[in-house]
XYZ file of C-alpha atoms in Angstrom:
110
model
C 9.757 -13.652 -9.463
C 7.670 -10.326 -10.060
C 9.130 -7.652 -10.314
C 10.151 -5.799 -7.271
C 8.725 -2.119 -6.769
C 10.523 -0.067 -3.823
C 6.789 0.889 -2.963
C 6.351 -2.613 -1.382
C 7.929 -0.951 1.762
C 4.924 1.527 2.185
C 3.415 -1.885 3.684
C 5.952 -2.243 6.764
C 6.655 1.549 6.682
C 3.437 2.392 7.693
C 3.454 1.043 11.568
C 5.893 3.936 12.229
C 3.442 6.643 10.133
C 2.322 8.313 13.358
C -1.415 7.854 12.167
C -1.328 4.221 12.914
C 1.055 4.090 15.986
C -0.486 3.442 19.253
C -0.104 5.718 21.909
C 2.301 3.269 23.673
C 4.540 2.266 20.793
C 4.866 6.202 19.896
C 5.896 7.237 23.758
C 8.801 3.994 23.077
C 9.969 5.342 19.823
C 9.647 9.179 20.054
C 13.110 9.428 21.634
C 14.990 7.465 19.418
C 17.225 8.662 16.948
C 16.449 7.013 13.542
C 20.440 7.076 12.022
C 21.584 5.220 14.969
C 21.932 1.271 14.087
C 20.605 0.331 18.212
C 18.016 2.840 17.865
C 16.952 1.234 14.643
C 16.650 -2.066 16.284
C 14.456 -0.781 19.018
C 12.299 0.629 16.288
C 11.777 -2.012 14.343
C 11.148 -4.240 17.617
C 8.904 -2.171 19.207
C 6.687 -1.010 16.088
C 7.731 -3.099 12.653
C 7.899 -6.494 14.190
C 4.430 -6.302 15.981
C 2.848 -5.247 12.883
C 4.556 -7.210 10.483
C 3.599 -10.608 12.512
C 0.130 -9.060 11.888
C -0.166 -9.839 8.636
C -0.965 -13.375 6.683
C 1.613 -15.353 5.996
C 1.842 -14.660 2.059
C 2.374 -11.172 2.624
C 4.619 -11.351 4.853
C 6.598 -14.039 2.262
C 5.840 -11.113 -0.652
C 7.470 -8.714 1.745
C 10.419 -10.404 2.833
C 11.409 -11.448 -0.848
C 10.834 -8.175 -1.716
C 12.849 -6.236 1.152
C 16.124 -8.840 0.052
C 15.458 -8.165 -3.533
C 16.252 -4.092 -2.980
C 18.647 -4.788 -0.803
C 20.053 -6.649 -3.677
C 19.871 -4.749 -5.818
C 21.092 -1.450 -3.475
C 17.397 0.129 -5.302
C 16.769 3.662 -3.926
C 13.608 4.065 -1.669
C 14.537 7.857 -0.210
C 10.668 8.219 -1.350
C 8.705 5.848 0.273
C 10.469 7.142 3.790
C 9.687 10.451 2.449
C 6.036 9.527 2.201
C 5.974 8.096 6.285
C 5.421 10.604 9.017
C 7.148 8.674 11.423
C 8.245 10.974 15.193
C 11.550 11.464 14.281
C 13.381 12.473 11.501
C 13.392 10.301 8.585
C 15.351 12.479 5.974
C 18.747 12.520 7.044
C 19.829 9.032 7.626
C 20.889 6.237 5.207
C 17.771 4.792 3.696
C 18.600 1.047 2.323
C 20.921 0.399 5.996
C 17.583 1.056 7.718
C 15.643 -1.325 5.435
C 18.844 -3.690 6.260
C 18.172 -3.382 9.453
C 13.974 -4.264 9.482
C 15.128 -7.588 6.949
C 17.729 -8.136 10.081
C 15.087 -7.978 12.733
C 11.606 -9.090 10.924
C 14.003 -12.108 10.119
C 15.408 -12.386 13.990
C 12.011 -11.858 15.619
C 9.418 -13.829 13.356
C-alpha cells in the first residue's frame, strides 16, 4: 500500500468549503453544530456523501483506504480541517472523531 497522506482528506472535505457548497446544501447545514455527532452525521449525509458519490470508483476506493488508515493510525488531521472554509466552526472539534463519522456514513450510504 502506498504511504497515506492526511491531505487526501481534502478531496472529501472540499465539498464542505463554502466555495463548493450549493445554496441548498449551505441552507441545510449552516445551522448545524459540528461538535454534535448527530449533526455531524447530517452534514456528511447531506454534503459529503453526494460529493463522494460523484467521484469515480478508483478515487473512492483510494480515499476510503486512506481514511481507514488515518483512523487506524490515529493520525493528526487538524491541519486539513483548518484549510476548509466551512459554514461552521471546525477548529474546536475532535477532528479524528469527525473523520470516523465521515468514514462510517460514506460506507453506509454508498
